[in-house]
């Protein structure tokens, strides 16, 4: 599995995803998927081209993706690292809201209509595991075979962002994609990025249900507050999180360095910034990648105009 094959897999995923959206739109209202089957179908659409690509390449998925053990002390520090990274993620989300609506808030009523444990399992655990397996286990490792770790990190983060198919989530998904790759290099294990993603998503699901339970109309209130959110108020939020993120992100960097030292992988983490490209297998930038990016950007722009 190399960069060229990754690009073909991503294009196939994009075409399948958009094809499914168009098909469901044509069948509506005869066929109307609820949030739970919708999430299951979307994750299967992401997984199918990857599973087919891995099968054809005859790779050992466990070994290729990097499911290696990490120390117990590292696990606790990864959780700390995750919470220290959240203000930066929130900052990027707030900045994106200067231009587009919050995508998760827009579907919050559908989420809350579903059972809590079903959403926690799908959005908080299975979704993150599937996306990390695809984006960091397959895409990142495949790109590393064709380029430097830095190039692989940025490209895999871009694909992870575009997979969300909206500008709001794409903005902070790219940041998450960079953060978890650095953590993978610091630990040598895909389990570290899975843990980060699970903590972020599970915390978001829990907060939504707690807010709704505590106020009775918490999410509706949040949606109303978002609708009334002025540009000046948003700039105030951005200013606050800019200061907070400057502090917590610096601390997160220290924790990341500690994790790398604890796992004896300081050199691997430094290599992300210093390694030069050697002659490797396949190409990073190919026609399928360019076509996929153009299709996704057109879809996201069209959806923004129509909404």
CSV table of C-alpha atoms in Angstrom, one decimal:
chain,number,residue,atom,x,y,z
A,1,UNK,CA,0.0,0.0,0.0
A,2,UNK,CA,1.5,3.3,-1.1
A,3,UNK,CA,0.4,6.9,-1.8
A,4,UNK,CA,-0.8,6.1,-5.3
A,5,UNK,CA,-3.1,3.3,-4.0
A,6,UNK,CA,-4.3,5.5,-1.1
A,7,UNK,CA,-5.4,8.2,-3.6
A,8,UNK,CA,-7.4,5.7,-5.6
A,9,UNK,CA,-9.1,4.4,-2.4
A,10,UNK,CA,-10.0,7.9,-1.3
A,11,UNK,CA,-11.5,8.7,-4.7
A,12,UNK,CA,-13.6,5.5,-4.5
A,13,UNK,CA,-14.8,6.5,-1.0
A,14,UNK,CA,-15.8,10.0,-2.2
A,15,UNK,CA,-17.7,8.6,-5.2
A,16,UNK,CA,-19.5,6.0,-3.0
A,17,UNK,CA,-20.4,8.6,-0.4
A,18,UNK,CA,-21.8,11.1,-2.9
A,19,UNK,CA,-23.5,8.3,-4.8
A,20,UNK,CA,-25.2,7.1,-1.6
A,21,UNK,CA,-26.3,10.7,-0.8
A,22,UNK,CA,-27.8,11.1,-4.3
A,23,UNK,CA,-29.5,7.7,-4.2
A,24,UNK,CA,-31.1,8.5,-0.8
A,25,UNK,CA,-32.3,11.9,-2.1
A,26,UNK,CA,-34.0,10.2,-5.1
A,27,UNK,CA,-35.7,7.6,-2.9
A,28,UNK,CA,-36.8,10.2,-0.3
A,29,UNK,CA,-39.4,10.1,1.3
A,30,UNK,CA,-40.1,6.5,0.5
A,31,UNK,CA,-36.7,5.6,2.1
A,32,UNK,CA,-35.7,7.8,5.0
A,33,UNK,CA,-32.7,6.8,7.2
A,34,UNK,CA,-32.6,7.8,10.8
A,35,UNK,CA,-29.4,9.0,12.4
A,36,UNK,CA,-28.4,5.5,13.6
A,37,UNK,CA,-28.6,3.7,10.3
A,38,UNK,CA,-27.2,6.8,8.6
A,39,UNK,CA,-24.1,6.7,10.7
A,40,UNK,CA,-23.7,2.9,10.2
A,41,UNK,CA,-24.0,3.3,6.4
A,42,UNK,CA,-21.6,6.2,6.2
A,43,UNK,CA,-19.0,4.3,8.2
A,44,UNK,CA,-19.4,1.2,6.0
A,45,UNK,CA,-19.0,3.4,2.9
A,46,UNK,CA,-15.7,4.7,4.2
A,47,UNK,CA,-14.5,1.2,5.2
A,48,UNK,CA,-15.4,-0.8,2.0
A,49,UNK,CA,-12.9,0.7,-0.4
A,50,UNK,CA,-10.1,0.5,2.2
A,51,UNK,CA,-10.9,-3.1,3.0
A,52,UNK,CA,-10.9,-3.9,-0.7
A,53,UNK,CA,-7.6,-2.1,-1.2
A,54,UNK,CA,-5.9,-3.8,1.8
A,55,UNK,CA,-7.2,-7.2,0.5
A,56,UNK,CA,-5.7,-6.6,-3.0
A,57,UNK,CA,-2.4,-5.4,-1.5
A,58,UNK,CA,-2.2,-8.4,0.7
A,59,UNK,CA,-0.9,-6.3,3.6
A,60,UNK,CA,-1.0,-7.5,7.2
A,61,UNK,CA,-3.5,-4.9,8.5
A,62,UNK,CA,-2.5,-5.2,12.1
A,63,UNK,CA,1.2,-4.7,11.4
A,64,UNK,CA,0.7,-2.1,8.6
A,65,UNK,CA,-1.7,0.1,10.6
A,66,UNK,CA,0.6,-0.1,13.7
A,67,UNK,CA,-1.6,-1.6,16.5
A,68,UNK,CA,1.3,-1.8,19.0
A,69,UNK,CA,1.2,-1.8,22.7
A,70,UNK,CA,1.8,1.3,24.7
A,71,UNK,CA,2.7,1.8,28.4
A,72,UNK,CA,0.0,2.3,31.0
A,73,UNK,CA,1.6,5.6,32.1
A,74,UNK,CA,1.5,6.8,28.4
A,75,UNK,CA,-2.2,6.1,28.2
A,76,UNK,CA,-2.9,8.5,31.1
A,77,UNK,CA,-0.7,11.1,29.6
A,78,UNK,CA,-2.5,10.7,26.2
A,79,UNK,CA,-5.8,11.6,27.9
A,80,UNK,CA,-4.1,14.7,29.5
A,81,UNK,CA,-2.7,15.6,26.1
A,82,UNK,CA,-6.2,15.3,24.5
A,83,UNK,CA,-7.8,17.7,27.0
A,84,UNK,CA,-4.9,20.1,26.6
A,85,UNK,CA,-5.5,20.0,22.8
A,86,UNK,CA,-9.2,20.7,23.0
A,87,UNK,CA,-9.0,24.5,23.4
A,88,UNK,CA,-7.1,24.7,20.1
A,89,UNK,CA,-9.7,22.5,18.4
A,90,UNK,CA,-12.5,24.7,19.8
A,91,UNK,CA,-10.7,27.8,18.6
A,92,UNK,CA,-10.5,26.5,15.0
A,93,UNK,CA,-14.2,25.5,15.3
A,94,UNK,CA,-15.1,29.1,16.4
A,95,UNK,CA,-13.1,30.7,13.6
A,96,UNK,CA,-14.8,28.5,11.0
A,97,UNK,CA,-18.2,29.6,12.4
A,98,UNK,CA,-17.4,33.1,11.2
A,99,UNK,CA,-18.1,31.7,7.7
A,100,UNK,CA,-20.3,28.6,8.2
A,101,UNK,CA,-22.7,27.1,10.7
A,102,UNK,CA,-21.8,24.5,13.3
A,103,UNK,CA,-22.4,21.2,11.6
A,104,UNK,CA,-22.9,19.1,14.7
A,105,UNK,CA,-25.3,21.6,16.3
A,106,UNK,CA,-27.4,21.5,13.1
A,107,UNK,CA,-28.2,17.8,13.5
A,108,UNK,CA,-28.3,17.8,17.3
A,109,UNK,CA,-32.0,17.1,17.5
A,110,UNK,CA,-31.6,14.0,15.4
A,111,UNK,CA,-28.8,12.8,17.6
A,112,UNK,CA,-30.8,13.4,20.8
A,113,UNK,CA,-33.8,11.5,19.4
A,114,UNK,CA,-31.6,8.4,19.4
A,115,UNK,CA,-30.7,6.4,22.6
A,116,UNK,CA,-27.7,7.7,24.4
A,117,UNK,CA,-25.7,4.5,24.4
A,118,UNK,CA,-26.3,3.9,20.7
A,119,UNK,CA,-24.9,7.3,19.9
A,120,UNK,CA,-22.0,6.9,22.4
A,121,UNK,CA,-21.1,3.6,20.7
A,122,UNK,CA,-21.4,4.8,17.1
A,123,UNK,CA,-20.1,8.4,17.4
A,124,UNK,CA,-17.9,8.0,20.4
A,125,UNK,CA,-16.2,4.6,19.9
A,126,UNK,CA,-16.9,2.8,16.6
A,127,UNK,CA,-16.8,5.9,14.4
A,128,UNK,CA,-13.4,7.1,15.8
A,129,UNK,CA,-11.9,3.6,15.6
A,130,UNK,CA,-13.0,3.2,12.0
A,131,UNK,CA,-11.8,6.7,11.0
A,132,UNK,CA,-8.4,6.3,12.7
A,133,UNK,CA,-7.9,2.9,11.1
A,134,UNK,CA,-8.6,4.4,7.7
A,135,UNK,CA,-6.9,7.9,8.0
A,136,UNK,CA,-3.9,7.1,10.2
A,137,UNK,CA,-3.6,3.3,9.9
A,138,UNK,CA,-4.0,3.2,6.1
A,139,UNK,CA,-3.7,6.6,4.6
A,140,UNK,CA,-0.9,8.0,6.7
A,141,UNK,CA,1.2,4.8,6.6
A,142,UNK,CA,0.6,4.5,2.9
A,143,UNK,CA,1.7,8.0,2.3
A,144,UNK,CA,4.8,7.5,4.4
A,145,UNK,CA,5.9,4.8,1.8
A,146,UNK,CA,5.8,7.5,-0.9
A,147,UNK,CA,7.0,10.6,0.9
A,148,UNK,CA,8.3,12.1,4.1
A,149,UNK,CA,6.4,11.9,7.5
A,150,UNK,CA,5.6,15.6,7.2
A,151,UNK,CA,4.0,15.1,3.7
A,152,UNK,CA,2.2,12.1,4.9
A,153,UNK,CA,0.9,13.9,8.0
A,154,UNK,CA,-0.4,16.9,6.0
A,155,UNK,CA,-2.0,14.8,3.3
A,156,UNK,CA,-3.7,12.3,5.6
A,157,UNK,CA,-5.0,15.3,7.7
A,158,UNK,CA,-6.4,16.8,4.5
A,159,UNK,CA,-8.2,13.6,3.5
A,160,UNK,CA,-9.5,13.3,7.1
A,161,UNK,CA,-10.9,16.9,6.8
A,162,UNK,CA,-12.5,16.3,3.4
A,163,UNK,CA,-14.1,13.1,4.6
A,164,UNK,CA,-16.4,15.2,6.8
A,165,UNK,CA,-17.9,16.8,3.7
A,166,UNK,CA,-18.5,20.2,5.3
A,167,UNK,CA,-16.3,23.2,5.9
A,168,UNK,CA,-17.0,23.5,9.6
A,169,UNK,CA,-15.9,20.0,10.6
A,170,UNK,CA,-13.2,20.0,8.0
A,171,UNK,CA,-11.4,23.0,9.6
A,172,UNK,CA,-10.9,21.4,13.0
A,173,UNK,CA,-10.6,17.8,11.6
A,174,UNK,CA,-7.5,18.9,9.8
A,175,UNK,CA,-6.0,20.1,13.1
A,176,UNK,CA,-7.0,16.9,14.8
A,177,UNK,CA,-5.3,15.0,12.0
A,178,UNK,CA,-2.0,16.7,12.5
A,179,UNK,CA,-2.2,16.3,16.3
A,180,UNK,CA,-2.8,12.6,16.3
A,181,UNK,CA,-0.1,11.9,13.7
A,182,UNK,CA,2.4,13.5,16.0
A,183,UNK,CA,1.1,11.4,18.8
A,184,UNK,CA,1.4,8.2,16.7
A,185,UNK,CA,5.1,9.1,16.0
A,186,UNK,CA,5.6,9.7,19.7
A,187,UNK,CA,4.1,6.3,20.7
A,188,UNK,CA,4.5,4.1,17.6
A,189,UNK,CA,1.0,2.9,18.0
A,190,UNK,CA,-2.3,3.6,16.3
A,191,UNK,CA,-4.0,3.0,19.6
A,192,UNK,CA,-2.9,6.4,20.8
A,193,UNK,CA,-4.8,8.2,18.0
A,194,UNK,CA,-7.8,6.0,18.5
A,195,UNK,CA,-7.8,7.0,22.2
A,196,UNK,CA,-7.6,10.7,21.4
A,197,UNK,CA,-10.4,10.5,18.9
A,198,UNK,CA,-12.6,8.4,21.2
A,199,UNK,CA,-12.1,10.9,24.1
A,200,UNK,CA,-13.0,13.9,21.9
A,201,UNK,CA,-16.1,12.4,20.4
A,202,UNK,CA,-17.4,10.7,23.5
A,203,UNK,CA,-17.0,13.9,25.5
A,204,UNK,CA,-19.0,15.8,22.8
A,205,UNK,CA,-21.8,13.2,22.9
A,206,UNK,CA,-22.0,13.2,26.7
A,207,UNK,CA,-22.0,17.0,26.9
A,208,UNK,CA,-24.9,17.1,24.4
A,209,UNK,CA,-27.1,14.7,26.4
A,210,UNK,CA,-26.1,16.2,29.7
A,211,UNK,CA,-27.1,19.7,28.5
A,212,UNK,CA,-30.4,18.4,27.1
A,213,UNK,CA,-31.1,16.5,30.3
A,214,UNK,CA,-30.2,19.3,32.6
A,215,UNK,CA,-32.2,22.0,31.0
A,216,UNK,CA,-35.0,20.2,29.2
A,217,UNK,CA,-34.3,22.1,26.0
A,218,UNK,CA,-30.6,22.5,26.2
A,219,UNK,CA,-29.8,21.7,22.5
A,220,UNK,CA,-32.7,23.9,21.2
A,221,UNK,CA,-31.3,26.6,23.5
A,222,UNK,CA,-27.9,26.1,22.1
A,223,UNK,CA,-29.2,26.3,18.5
A,224,UNK,CA,-31.1,29.5,19.4
A,225,UNK,CA,-28.0,30.9,20.9
A,226,UNK,CA,-26.0,30.1,17.9
A,227,UNK,CA,-28.6,31.8,15.7
A,228,UNK,CA,-28.3,34.9,17.8
A,229,UNK,CA,-24.6,34.8,18.0
A,230,UNK,CA,-23.3,38.1,16.5
A,231,UNK,CA,-19.9,38.5,14.9
A,232,UNK,CA,-18.7,40.6,17.8
A,233,UNK,CA,-19.6,37.9,20.3
A,234,UNK,CA,-17.9,35.3,18.1
A,235,UNK,CA,-14.8,37.4,18.0
A,236,UNK,CA,-14.9,37.6,21.8
A,237,UNK,CA,-15.1,33.8,22.1
A,238,UNK,CA,-12.2,33.5,19.6
A,239,UNK,CA,-10.1,36.0,21.6
A,240,UNK,CA,-10.7,34.1,24.8
A,241,UNK,CA,-9.9,30.7,23.3
A,242,UNK,CA,-6.9,32.2,21.5
A,243,UNK,CA,-5.3,33.0,24.9
A,244,UNK,CA,-6.4,29.7,26.4
A,245,UNK,CA,-5.2,27.7,23.4
A,246,UNK,CA,-1.8,29.4,23.5
A,247,UNK,CA,-1.2,28.2,27.0
A,248,UNK,CA,-2.8,24.7,26.8
A,249,UNK,CA,-1.2,23.9,23.4
A,250,UNK,CA,2.2,24.7,24.8
A,251,UNK,CA,1.5,22.4,27.7
A,252,UNK,CA,0.3,19.7,25.2
A,253,UNK,CA,3.6,20.0,23.4
A,254,UNK,CA,5.4,19.3,26.7
A,255,UNK,CA,3.3,16.3,27.3
A,256,UNK,CA,3.9,15.1,23.8
A,257,UNK,CA,7.7,15.3,24.4
A,258,UNK,CA,7.3,13.4,27.6
A,259,UNK,CA,5.3,10.7,25.9
A,260,UNK,CA,7.9,10.3,23.2
A,261,UNK,CA,10.7,10.1,25.9
A,262,UNK,CA,8.6,7.6,27.9
A,263,UNK,CA,8.2,5.4,24.8
A,264,UNK,CA,11.8,6.0,23.7
A,265,UNK,CA,10.8,7.5,20.4
A,266,UNK,CA,12.2,11.0,20.6
A,267,UNK,CA,14.0,10.5,17.3
A,268,UNK,CA,10.8,9.4,15.6
A,269,UNK,CA,9.0,12.5,16.7
A,270,UNK,CA,11.9,14.8,15.6
A,271,UNK,CA,12.0,13.0,12.3
A,272,UNK,CA,8.6,14.4,11.4
A,273,UNK,CA,10.1,17.8,11.1
A,274,UNK,CA,13.7,16.9,9.9
A,275,UNK,CA,13.4,13.8,7.6
A,276,UNK,CA,14.1,14.4,4.0
A,277,UNK,CA,12.4,12.6,1.1
A,278,UNK,CA,14.3,9.6,-0.1
A,279,UNK,CA,13.5,7.5,-3.2
A,280,UNK,CA,10.4,5.7,-2.2
A,281,UNK,CA,7.6,3.6,-3.7
A,282,UNK,CA,4.8,5.3,-5.7
A,283,UNK,CA,3.8,9.0,-5.9
A,284,UNK,CA,2.0,11.2,-3.4
A,285,UNK,CA,0.1,13.5,-5.8
A,286,UNK,CA,-1.8,11.7,-8.6
A,287,UNK,CA,-4.8,12.4,-10.8
A,288,UNK,CA,-7.3,10.4,-8.6
A,289,UNK,CA,-6.3,12.6,-5.6
A,290,UNK,CA,-6.8,15.8,-7.5
A,291,UNK,CA,-10.1,14.6,-8.9
A,292,UNK,CA,-11.3,13.6,-5.4
A,293,UNK,CA,-10.4,16.9,-3.9
A,294,UNK,CA,-12.2,18.8,-6.6
A,295,UNK,CA,-15.3,16.7,-6.2
A,296,UNK,CA,-15.4,17.1,-2.5
A,297,UNK,CA,-14.8,20.9,-2.6
A,298,UNK,CA,-17.5,21.3,-5.2
A,299,UNK,CA,-19.9,19.2,-3.1
A,300,UNK,CA,-19.2,21.2,0.0
A,301,UNK,CA,-19.6,24.5,-1.8
A,302,UNK,CA,-22.8,23.4,-3.4
A,303,UNK,CA,-24.2,22.2,-0.1
A,304,UNK,CA,-23.3,25.6,1.4
A,305,UNK,CA,-25.1,27.5,-1.3
A,306,UNK,CA,-28.2,25.3,-1.2
A,307,UNK,CA,-28.5,25.6,2.6
